[in-house]
Amino acid sequence: MRETAVCPHDCPSVCALEFDRHEDGSLGRIRGSRRHRYTDGVICAKVARYAERLHHPDRLLRPLVRTGPKGSGQFQQIAWGEALDRIAEAFLEAERRHGPAAVWPYYYAGTMGLVQRDGINRLRHAKRYSGQDDTICTRIATTGWNAGAGKRWGVDATEIPHSEVIVLWGLNAVATQVQLMSFIAQARRKGAKLVVVDPYRSPTAQQADLHLPVRPGTDAALACGVMHVLFKEGLADRSYLERYTDDPQGLEAHLETRTPEWAAEICGLEPQSIRDFARLYGATQRSYIRLGFGFTRSRNGAMSMHAAACLPAVTGAWQVEGGGALYNQGDLYAHELTLINGADVHDHRVRMLDMSQIGRVLTGDDDALKGGPPVEAMLVQNVNPACVAPELDRVLGGLKRDDLFVAVHEQFMTDTAKHADLVLPATMFLEHDDIYRASGHTILQISPKRFDPPAECRENHWVIQEIARRVGAQHPGFGMTARELIEASLRASGWPDFDTIVANEGLDLAPDFRTAHFLDGFPTEHGKFRFKAPWAALGVDADGISAFPDHAPIIDERTEQHPYRLVAGPAREFLNTSFSETRTSRAKMGRPTLLIPPTDADALAIADGDLVRIGNRLGSILLHAERREGALAGTLTIESIWPNDAFIEGVGINRLISAEPARPARGAVFHDTAVWLMKDEPAAMAAS
């Protein structure tokens, strides 16, 4: 019998799945649903192997209480009732000492399901616990896109087969959004060209007709150089510009000095490569740019995103099928979520703590704490900050505090769980009900419970309900099942019911062609695309940022002491730290490896497999080296995120990543790190 589900993981695709069940009741093969117009039968290999994860022998199955030092991983079993009572006691004690702001529920997108992910905010708001500023992922790129287009939507990826030029900018689709490669393959069979802008030769760049390996953080310079050529060589659509953009004459004048030679000096490409890209892109309106989350990892990422998003407005590519751009479809989901997230009881006077600065928060930095009390109690769901957060040494130091109580609700014994006082076993997506939105497409989906959870695993929603009852939190959502919350949110949104959406494998919220292509105007104050970005309205730190697209030299520039730039990009076989526990993914990835351009390796006499050390003011990491063509000299890459124990010295790559917020609206800067590099002779001798 064909059964359906929805992939829950932190990925733009939010794939529609169908799966087999073995005679013994275990999960069999998982496939992409061919009834879903976006998934179209295609899913990534790691999800196709999901039985490895669901039935993994190392899954957490029962509540555990810490018996050894924090971080030791020493635990013993405890009953659910006692575990929940201890959490409530710790929360209430922290509240008695310092007020409710001393409790910090901490979460993110280990599941993208709205009930199991966002219900923790209902508890937060009902109790006035410290808020969470969700800066770790999309903030930077979203700010840059909205600076120009106003809202998050664009041309659906299913139009790509009609495109003649496809540009993937800031994403490694082979690793993170495999459906795009399927649509691109259809276009290429008709003669379309694929351009990839990426600092290193990723698996996606390896398939490109043209790979542009810019220096990290210099994308805006490339975009400006391209637009200079478009204007100079008559490839700009002036009638479109007059009708649909705010100040085309001002932009053209601003770009007068942003020549390919100027851009090449900054981004490291040859001027002719920039001209060739501009001419290829400008020769057809059927040019499609897929802008990815790579922009959201740099101090100047918002400015770079805005600059790249200007290109289809200059050529008028929005006017035709297969033309335009897409960053994110999120603003098309007009979903009423108050019962789920408790927005109706949110007190906006409560402090918001930057989740990317968790290390600073937990080690008592007054600025990070907003001048308020220390955090003394936490519940962590759907995120692994002891591995994924910046300034990892500070994070680990904070989690080891004796006066900090931490409960972690997890599926495996992650790095964060090892530092917890209590570890609670969590369900996986096939073991609970949930509802899903996507950023890469427009189809709202529901994934019903298909399997009973093993042993004593419990869903996030149930845990939140039980804690709420014990700490005296009041909200109607605490008295409803996950399915009842979903049904109520659907009714409030004016949408079909749970069973109807499941039977139809989703509710497609795609707008008509004119809306998707902004042909009736952009959702801005004047209905036009903004070449002049209103940075001050989009963030609190906008001083000195050029309104017109431009390179913003606010990145962690190379220096004599730190002559290399480090990109900590996504790994094909992991999804953040999910799947890093599965046997096949670990085997395919091998070990943490630093990818070094051959010219840099030659200068230091580094061969494949050598041990090398990279570092900066935050610390250093020991890694094995691999010589890899396809990046500019001075650009180092590690495909991550690995658990800390996969690294030789037991601490991962985020030891080197700063928690300094990006401008103008904050955000984490994982790809914006200057480092030194050396061959590690003592380690090499010891290893031999």
XYZ file of C-alpha atoms in Angstrom:
688
model
C 0.000 0.000 0.000
C 1.325 3.426 -0.945
C 1.738 5.681 2.108
C 2.685 9.362 2.067
C 4.575 11.771 4.304
C 6.506 15.050 4.154
C 10.228 15.463 4.730
C 10.692 17.561 7.899
C 14.287 18.682 7.503
C 15.718 22.194 7.196
C 15.765 22.392 3.404
C 13.936 24.599 0.891
C 12.435 21.584 -0.874
C 10.166 20.184 1.910
C 9.713 17.093 -0.248
C 6.514 15.092 -0.621
C 7.361 11.478 0.140
C 5.895 8.054 -0.387
C 7.237 4.984 1.317
C 6.979 1.235 1.710
C 6.432 -0.662 4.937
C 8.036 -4.063 5.458
C 5.986 -7.019 6.666
C 7.489 -6.632 10.139
C 6.150 -3.060 10.259
C 9.500 -1.339 9.767
C 10.143 1.444 7.285
C 11.183 0.366 3.815
C 12.151 2.390 0.785
C 11.328 6.110 0.622
C 10.738 7.859 -2.716
C 9.766 11.307 -3.863
C 6.112 11.649 -4.771
C 5.451 12.031 -8.491
C 2.061 13.578 -7.709
C 3.793 16.613 -6.209
C 4.666 19.056 -8.983
C 7.825 20.270 -7.239
C 9.204 17.061 -5.694
C 8.323 15.252 -8.955
C 9.717 11.917 -7.797
C 13.138 13.321 -6.820
C 14.598 13.281 -3.302
C 18.112 13.396 -1.880
C 19.978 10.189 -1.148
C 20.142 10.798 2.605
C 16.351 10.930 2.961
C 15.949 7.935 0.652
C 17.941 6.051 3.304
C 15.732 7.251 6.160
C 15.195 3.771 7.550
C 18.787 4.031 8.799
C 17.739 6.988 10.919
C 14.288 5.866 12.056
C 15.509 2.454 13.203
C 18.993 3.512 14.289
C 20.325 1.471 17.240
C 21.619 4.647 18.915
C 18.278 6.457 19.043
C 17.400 7.901 22.403
C 14.521 5.834 23.770
C 14.075 6.834 27.433
C 14.561 9.932 29.574
C 18.038 10.268 31.054
C 19.491 12.222 33.968
C 23.124 13.278 34.109
C 25.365 11.362 36.535
C 28.811 12.635 35.513
C 30.365 15.985 34.609
C 28.667 18.094 31.960
C 29.867 16.979 28.549
C 30.913 13.527 29.740
C 27.853 11.784 28.301
C 27.295 9.924 31.598
C 23.586 9.390 32.232
C 21.125 6.965 33.782
C 17.447 6.353 33.098
C 14.764 8.367 34.836
C 10.966 8.227 34.655
C 9.165 10.739 32.443
C 7.162 12.161 35.344
C 10.244 12.796 37.448
C 12.102 14.312 34.485
C 9.282 16.752 33.771
C 8.969 17.637 37.455
C 12.692 18.455 37.566
C 12.389 20.714 34.531
C 9.471 22.564 36.082
C 11.297 22.926 39.406
C 14.374 24.334 37.670
C 12.304 26.802 35.632
C 10.315 27.954 38.649
C 13.460 28.325 40.767
C 15.177 30.435 38.076
C 12.042 32.552 37.870
C 11.987 33.028 41.658
C 15.614 34.181 41.670
C 15.696 36.472 38.654
C 12.244 36.636 37.080
C 10.950 34.703 34.049
C 13.629 36.162 31.735
C 16.144 33.828 33.426
C 14.536 30.965 31.481
C 15.433 30.715 27.790
C 13.628 28.177 25.580
C 15.983 27.579 22.642
C 15.025 25.979 19.338
C 15.376 26.050 15.597
C 14.651 24.001 12.476
C 15.641 20.418 13.218
C 12.061 19.920 12.125
C 10.300 22.390 9.846
C 6.905 21.248 11.129
C 5.036 24.221 12.534
C 3.502 22.462 15.542
C 6.544 20.501 16.671
C 8.954 23.372 15.939
C 7.100 26.543 16.940
C 5.055 25.317 19.913
C 7.969 26.133 22.208
C 7.171 29.806 21.560
C 3.698 29.333 23.020
C 5.358 28.306 26.298
C 7.831 31.187 26.011
C 5.171 33.827 25.443
C 2.714 32.487 28.020
C 5.377 32.626 30.745
C 7.279 35.763 29.553
C 10.476 33.755 29.259
C 13.339 35.373 27.311
C 12.665 35.736 23.604
C 14.819 34.335 20.829
C 16.023 36.459 17.929
C 16.181 33.899 15.095
C 19.375 35.135 13.444
C 21.202 31.911 12.692
C 19.930 31.218 9.184
C 17.943 33.421 6.808
C 17.978 36.906 8.350
C 20.802 38.360 6.264
C 19.592 37.135 2.874
C 15.964 37.992 3.597
C 16.948 41.552 4.491
C 18.789 41.899 1.174
C 15.967 40.465 -0.922
C 13.320 42.589 0.790
C 15.485 45.690 0.261
C 14.725 45.377 -3.441
C 11.591 43.315 -4.016
C 9.734 44.069 -0.779
C 8.405 40.562 -0.026
C 9.618 36.983 -0.333
C 8.291 35.350 -3.445
C 9.329 34.942 -7.028
C 9.241 32.725 -10.095
C 8.487 29.103 -9.308
C 11.335 26.706 -10.001
C 9.054 24.625 -12.227
C 9.526 27.364 -14.852
C 13.242 26.538 -15.128
C 12.717 24.086 -18.038
C 11.666 27.171 -20.082
C 14.832 29.118 -19.181
C 17.752 29.670 -21.527
C 20.258 30.755 -18.884
C 20.105 29.535 -15.280
C 22.250 31.141 -12.597
C 22.696 29.417 -9.244
C 24.133 32.042 -6.939
C 24.887 31.297 -3.310
C 23.714 27.687 -3.179
C 25.041 24.196 -3.764
C 21.872 22.641 -5.138
C 23.372 19.180 -5.594
C 23.834 19.048 -1.817
C 20.916 21.141 -0.595
C 18.099 21.280 -3.179
C 18.339 18.392 -5.593
C 15.026 19.100 -7.363
C 16.572 22.197 -8.903
C 19.113 20.036 -10.696
C 16.291 17.965 -12.185
C 14.569 21.063 -13.590
C 17.906 22.417 -14.799
C 18.637 19.147 -16.587
C 15.379 19.534 -18.517
C 16.385 23.057 -19.604
C 19.900 22.006 -20.570
C 18.579 19.292 -22.856
C 17.056 22.185 -24.832
C 20.356 24.062 -24.910
C 20.174 26.171 -21.741
C 23.408 27.206 -20.033
C 24.111 26.810 -16.322
C 26.182 29.410 -14.467
C 27.236 28.816 -10.855
C 28.618 31.579 -8.640
C 30.363 29.917 -5.707
C 33.735 30.521 -4.036
C 34.741 26.871 -4.477
C 34.182 24.103 -6.989
C 31.229 22.506 -5.256
C 29.473 19.445 -6.680
C 27.038 21.882 -8.310
C 29.811 24.028 -9.770
C 31.355 20.895 -11.257
C 28.262 20.559 -13.455
C 28.207 24.178 -14.630
C 28.908 25.523 -18.117
C 30.460 28.522 -16.371
C 31.752 28.552 -12.805
C 32.589 31.933 -11.307
C 34.676 31.315 -8.146
C 34.485 34.733 -6.547
C 36.356 35.575 -3.387
C 34.047 35.091 -0.383
C 32.001 38.189 0.359
C 32.566 39.905 -3.003
C 29.356 38.924 -4.818
C 28.074 42.494 -4.947
C 31.164 43.595 -6.863
C 30.470 40.904 -9.471
C 26.817 41.954 -9.717
C 27.767 45.605 -10.161
C 30.325 44.760 -12.845
C 27.697 42.742 -14.704
C 25.131 45.549 -14.509
C 27.716 48.038 -15.778
C 28.086 45.901 -18.917
C 24.323 45.472 -19.286
C 23.850 49.230 -19.377
C 26.913 49.967 -21.532
C 26.173 47.342 -24.175
C 22.461 47.979 -24.634
C 21.336 44.863 -22.755
C 19.202 46.773 -20.244
C 15.440 46.911 -20.886
C 14.847 50.637 -20.530
C 11.094 50.529 -20.964
C 10.824 47.936 -18.177
C 13.173 49.981 -16.020
C 11.067 53.125 -16.388
C 7.853 51.333 -15.504
C 8.950 48.907 -12.781
C 12.007 50.337 -10.971
C 12.560 53.297 -8.697
C 15.645 55.090 -10.041
C 17.230 53.477 -13.121
C 19.022 56.688 -14.098
C 20.556 56.958 -10.642
C 21.630 53.311 -10.767
C 23.244 53.703 -14.180
C 25.148 56.773 -13.035
C 26.241 54.975 -9.857
C 27.544 52.028 -11.903
C 29.556 54.215 -14.286
C 32.767 53.494 -12.389
C 31.857 49.901 -11.433
C 33.554 48.452 -14.489
C 34.509 44.796 -14.929
C 38.071 45.851 -14.164
C 36.944 47.429 -10.898
C 34.895 44.336 -10.020
C 37.698 41.943 -10.987
C 40.111 43.632 -8.605
C 37.700 42.945 -5.735
C 36.217 39.543 -6.561
C 39.300 37.954 -8.109
C 37.887 37.028 -11.520
C 39.235 38.119 -14.888
C 37.440 41.172 -16.345
C 36.665 39.166 -19.478
C 34.918 36.490 -17.414
C 32.648 39.180 -15.976
C 31.910 40.529 -19.463
C 31.217 37.030 -20.773
C 28.785 36.363 -17.936
C 27.025 39.701 -18.484
C 26.629 39.073 -22.206
C 25.373 35.530 -21.669
C 22.894 36.696 -19.074
C 21.757 39.787 -20.978
C 21.357 38.049 -24.347
C 17.984 36.586 -23.332
C 15.152 37.572 -21.045
C 14.663 33.885 -20.308
C 17.336 34.104 -17.631
C 16.559 32.679 -14.219
C 18.541 33.388 -11.052
C 18.117 31.114 -8.041
C 19.527 33.026 -5.092
C 20.489 30.874 -2.133
C 21.311 31.007 1.528
C 25.022 31.438 0.845
C 24.277 35.166 0.939
C 23.056 34.787 4.489
C 26.474 33.807 5.844
C 28.496 37.001 5.333
C 28.734 40.356 7.075
C 27.827 42.097 3.827
C 25.443 39.379 2.656
C 22.372 41.610 2.681
C 24.065 44.087 0.360
C 25.306 41.282 -1.880
C 21.845 39.717 -2.083
C 20.317 43.074 -3.002
C 22.915 43.625 -5.731
C 22.411 40.189 -7.296
C 18.616 40.551 -7.113
C 18.850 43.745 -9.196
C 19.945 41.870 -12.328
C 16.533 40.660 -13.590
C 15.127 44.156 -13.026
C 17.834 45.619 -15.262
C 17.162 43.178 -18.136
C 13.399 42.930 -17.636
C 13.694 39.156 -17.253
C 10.673 39.159 -14.945
C 8.389 39.634 -17.957
C 8.735 36.182 -19.530
C 8.207 32.539 -18.633
C 11.458 31.083 -17.354
C 12.790 34.554 -16.538
C 13.196 36.365 -13.242
C 14.488 35.127 -9.919
C 13.636 33.280 -6.742
C 15.041 33.499 -3.264
C 12.183 32.335 -1.059
C 8.423 31.826 -1.339
C 7.742 32.329 2.365
C 5.469 35.374 2.175
C 2.907 33.505 0.070
C 1.918 31.388 3.086
C -0.688 33.581 4.786
C -1.169 31.094 7.612
C -2.904 31.898 10.910
C -0.603 30.411 13.565
C -1.649 32.099 16.798
C -2.824 28.931 18.547
C 0.397 27.192 17.588
C 2.939 29.866 18.500
C 1.058 31.839 21.165
C 1.546 35.176 19.417
C -1.587 36.522 21.146
C 0.169 36.464 24.537
C 3.560 37.715 23.325
C 4.761 40.618 25.464
C 7.074 42.624 23.196
C 8.729 44.238 26.213
C 10.438 40.937 27.063
C 14.087 40.906 26.002
C 15.105 39.153 22.791
C 18.362 37.197 22.981
C 20.313 36.620 19.774
C 20.411 32.861 19.244
C 23.675 33.148 17.296
C 25.271 34.690 20.382
C 24.353 31.831 22.700
C 27.996 31.515 23.724
C 28.091 35.140 24.835
C 24.686 34.844 26.520
C 25.673 31.776 28.531
C 29.043 33.221 29.567
C 27.477 36.380 30.971
C 28.243 39.006 28.309
C 26.188 41.995 29.416
C 25.520 43.258 25.892
C 24.329 39.820 24.779
C 22.108 39.610 27.880
C 20.661 43.062 27.041
C 21.535 44.186 30.550
C 19.150 41.640 32.046
C 19.584 38.665 34.374
C 21.696 35.608 33.587
C 20.112 32.660 31.831
C 19.860 29.876 34.421
C 17.465 27.390 32.809
C 16.932 26.212 29.236
C 14.837 23.792 27.213
C 16.471 22.945 23.874
C 14.472 21.428 21.007
C 15.298 20.919 17.301
C 18.807 22.402 17.411
C 22.336 21.430 18.408
C 24.104 24.651 19.472
C 27.091 22.819 20.994
C 28.004 21.965 17.411
C 26.364 24.509 15.091
C 26.604 27.847 16.918
C 29.412 30.397 16.398
C 32.206 30.938 18.928
C 31.983 27.304 19.908
C 34.445 27.480 22.792
C 32.217 30.036 24.503
C 29.130 27.913 23.825
C 30.730 24.825 25.341
C 32.047 26.839 28.269
C 28.593 28.262 28.941
C 26.895 24.875 28.761
C 29.345 23.556 31.363
C 28.237 26.114 33.964
C 27.247 24.409 37.214
C 24.506 26.981 37.827
C 22.852 26.438 34.418
C 20.097 23.837 34.104
C 19.614 22.463 30.590
C 17.015 19.975 29.355
C 17.513 18.721 25.798
C 14.739 16.977 23.855
C 16.493 15.010 21.124
C 16.569 11.958 18.879
C 20.274 11.167 19.417
C 22.976 11.941 21.970
C 24.187 15.102 20.229
C 26.969 17.365 21.446
C 24.339 19.533 23.137
C 22.614 16.570 24.745
C 25.942 15.471 26.249
C 26.015 18.774 28.154
C 22.444 18.513 29.437
C 21.172 17.812 32.941
C 18.225 15.941 31.457
C 17.885 14.330 28.022
C 14.408 13.512 26.733
C 13.779 11.111 23.812
C 12.028 12.717 20.823
C 9.875 11.339 18.036
C 10.767 11.545 14.346
C 8.521 12.944 11.645
C 6.759 9.678 10.823
C 5.753 9.338 14.483
C 3.688 12.506 14.958
C 1.302 14.844 13.110
C 2.570 18.116 11.665
C 2.050 20.753 8.985
C 4.760 22.173 6.727
C 5.504 25.257 4.658
C 8.385 25.533 2.191
C 10.716 28.267 0.996
C 11.520 26.596 -2.328
C 7.921 26.045 -3.448
C 4.366 27.123 -2.630
C 2.665 23.918 -1.474
C 1.377 23.669 2.092
C 1.600 20.042 3.257
C 0.528 17.870 6.157
C 2.391 14.782 7.297
C 0.209 12.539 9.485
C 1.527 10.136 12.082
C 2.372 6.857 10.312
C 4.319 4.876 12.938
C 4.020 4.460 16.695
C 7.107 5.918 18.366
C 9.540 3.431 19.857
C 9.821 2.877 23.612
C 9.266 6.172 25.486
C 9.857 8.712 22.696
C 7.473 11.660 22.917
C 6.603 14.439 20.475
C 7.720 18.019 21.100
C 4.125 19.201 21.466
C 3.398 16.763 24.315
C 6.548 17.809 26.171
C 5.587 21.481 25.889
C 2.081 20.699 27.171
C 3.437 18.807 30.173
C 5.928 21.510 31.123
C 3.263 24.199 30.681
C 0.946 22.377 33.076
C 3.666 22.117 35.708
C 4.845 25.754 35.522
C 1.346 27.252 35.367
C 1.392 28.471 31.761
C -2.062 29.282 30.387
C -3.069 29.160 26.705
C -5.808 27.313 24.760
C -3.163 25.641 22.597
C -1.869 23.668 25.570
C -5.172 21.806 25.786
C -5.231 20.637 22.155
C -3.605 17.745 20.340
C -1.228 18.398 17.468
C -3.931 17.460 14.995
C -6.454 19.755 16.682
C -3.984 22.634 16.456
C -3.477 21.944 12.758
C -7.225 21.753 12.112
C -7.828 25.023 13.978
C -5.068 26.827 12.075
C -6.498 25.605 8.765
C -9.993 26.839 9.651
C -8.638 30.211 10.772
C -6.750 30.507 7.464
C -9.803 29.625 5.360
C -8.207 26.458 3.974
C -9.402 22.857 3.523
C -9.278 20.438 6.440
C -6.531 18.032 7.526
C -7.794 14.959 5.663
C -8.454 16.854 2.428
C -4.938 18.284 2.323
C -3.403 14.878 3.084
C -5.491 13.219 0.361
C -4.458 15.877 -2.184
C -0.811 15.771 -1.059
C -0.861 19.449 -0.260
C -2.565 22.764 -0.889
C -0.887 24.779 -3.637
C -0.766 28.482 -2.785
C 1.008 29.500 -5.985
C -0.076 32.907 -7.286
C -0.939 33.578 -10.907
C 1.775 34.342 -13.462
C 1.497 38.109 -13.186
C 1.800 38.094 -9.411
C 4.700 35.624 -9.383
C 6.546 37.796 -11.917
C 5.595 41.099 -10.216
C 3.943 42.313 -13.441
C 1.325 44.226 -11.473
C 4.054 45.832 -9.412
C 6.352 44.950 -6.547
C 5.123 44.912 -2.930
C 6.959 48.124 -2.051
C 5.735 51.590 -1.074
C 5.608 52.720 -4.712
C 5.045 49.370 -6.444
C 8.534 49.399 -7.962
C 11.689 47.388 -7.460
C 14.030 49.381 -5.248
C 17.516 49.933 -6.615
C 17.848 52.358 -3.705
C 17.655 50.105 -0.670
C 15.982 51.525 2.487
C 18.578 49.987 4.796
C 17.699 52.151 7.792
C 14.119 50.857 7.675
C 15.335 47.254 7.503
C 17.841 47.252 10.360
C 19.368 49.188 13.201
C 22.940 49.345 11.908
C 22.723 50.978 8.472
C 25.102 53.924 8.755
C 27.444 54.202 5.793
C 25.834 51.474 3.683
C 25.345 52.547 0.062
C 21.706 52.767 -0.987
C 22.577 51.705 -4.536
C 24.085 48.225 -4.968
C 27.787 48.212 -4.207
C 30.537 46.165 -2.631
C 30.512 46.765 1.124
C 34.050 46.184 2.462
C 32.870 45.174 5.933
C 33.867 41.512 5.656
C 36.611 39.778 7.626
C 39.260 40.825 5.133
C 42.497 38.936 4.636
C 45.486 40.404 6.456
C 49.149 39.567 6.787
C 48.317 37.670 9.972
C 45.242 35.960 8.443
C 45.920 35.637 4.698
C 43.181 33.090 3.887
C 39.383 33.199 3.813
C 37.451 30.175 5.122
C 34.103 28.978 3.747
C 32.284 26.486 5.996
C 29.844 25.182 3.383
C 27.173 22.465 3.558
C 28.068 18.799 3.268
C 26.212 16.701 0.721
C 25.581 13.793 3.091
C 24.641 15.810 6.200
C 21.936 18.403 6.773
C 23.382 20.658 9.448
C 24.115 17.929 12.023
C 21.207 15.682 11.032
C 22.311 12.463 9.304
C 25.808 12.799 10.768
C 24.847 9.865 12.971
C 23.889 7.512 10.120
C 26.366 4.894 8.988
C 26.114 5.512 5.240
C 26.395 9.295 5.471
C 29.450 9.072 7.716
C 31.079 6.522 5.411
C 30.480 8.638 2.310
C 31.825 11.805 3.965
C 34.922 10.143 5.397
C 36.353 12.763 7.755
C 36.510 16.537 8.181
C 38.797 17.786 5.409
C 40.179 21.194 4.492
C 40.025 21.838 0.734
C 43.064 23.896 -0.329
C 43.774 25.396 -3.788
C 46.902 23.729 -5.233
C 48.815 27.025 -5.439
C 48.353 27.552 -1.697
C 49.177 23.931 -0.956
C 52.348 24.116 -3.047
C 53.518 27.225 -1.214
C 53.376 25.316 2.067
C 54.421 21.899 0.668
C 51.055 20.400 1.650
C 50.083 17.064 0.094
C 46.748 15.241 0.186
C 46.199 13.717 3.615
C 48.666 15.968 5.421
C 47.655 17.386 8.769
C 47.243 21.139 8.710
C 46.225 23.685 11.300
C 44.035 26.713 10.642
C 43.223 29.399 13.163
C 42.434 32.957 14.135
C 41.970 34.967 17.307
C 39.248 32.545 18.479
C 41.371 29.394 18.354
C 42.677 26.781 15.957
C 41.597 23.467 14.397
C 43.641 20.488 13.207
C 42.415 18.944 9.929
C 43.460 16.667 7.103
C 44.171 18.455 3.834
C 42.944 17.832 0.311
C 44.244 19.733 -2.701
C 41.220 20.877 -4.698
C 41.054 22.855 -7.941
C 38.295 25.369 -8.553
C 38.752 28.054 -5.893
C 40.837 31.204 -6.047
C 44.134 31.218 -4.206
C 43.518 32.221 -0.613
C 40.077 30.544 -0.347
C 39.867 27.521 1.959
C 36.775 25.325 2.298
C 35.479 22.742 4.717
C 32.266 20.865 3.978
C 30.602 20.656 7.363
C 28.838 20.365 9.881
C 30.537 17.455 11.641
C 30.028 16.475 15.287
C 32.810 17.715 17.524
C 34.163 14.227 18.162
C 34.838 13.804 14.423
C 37.620 16.389 14.753
C 41.064 15.331 15.901
C 41.038 17.630 18.934
C 37.356 17.229 19.789
C 36.064 20.688 18.851
C 34.491 21.541 15.514
C 34.985 24.204 12.875
C 32.660 26.717 14.532
C 35.400 27.351 17.072
C 36.733 29.758 14.412
C 33.412 31.439 13.506
C 32.647 34.828 15.022
C 29.318 35.680 16.637
C 29.667 39.294 15.493
C 26.299 40.244 13.958
C 25.992 41.182 10.298
C 24.700 44.555 9.175
C 22.118 46.022 9.066
C 19.731 43.596 10.804
C 21.983 41.006 12.524
C 22.624 37.440 11.434
C 25.360 34.781 11.720
C 28.463 34.985 9.493
C 29.565 31.382 8.962
C 31.299 31.996 5.591
C 33.064 35.203 6.616
C 36.220 34.171 8.437
C 39.856 35.081 7.878
C 42.367 32.496 9.070
C 46.006 31.487 8.990
C 47.099 28.100 7.655
C 50.162 26.031 8.434
C 51.348 22.502 7.862
C 51.242 20.803 11.237
C 54.636 19.119 11.384
C 54.494 18.031 15.064
C 51.081 16.422 14.564
C 52.268 14.761 11.372
C 55.292 13.315 13.180
C 53.138 12.063 16.049
C 50.681 10.459 13.632
C 53.499 8.585 11.907
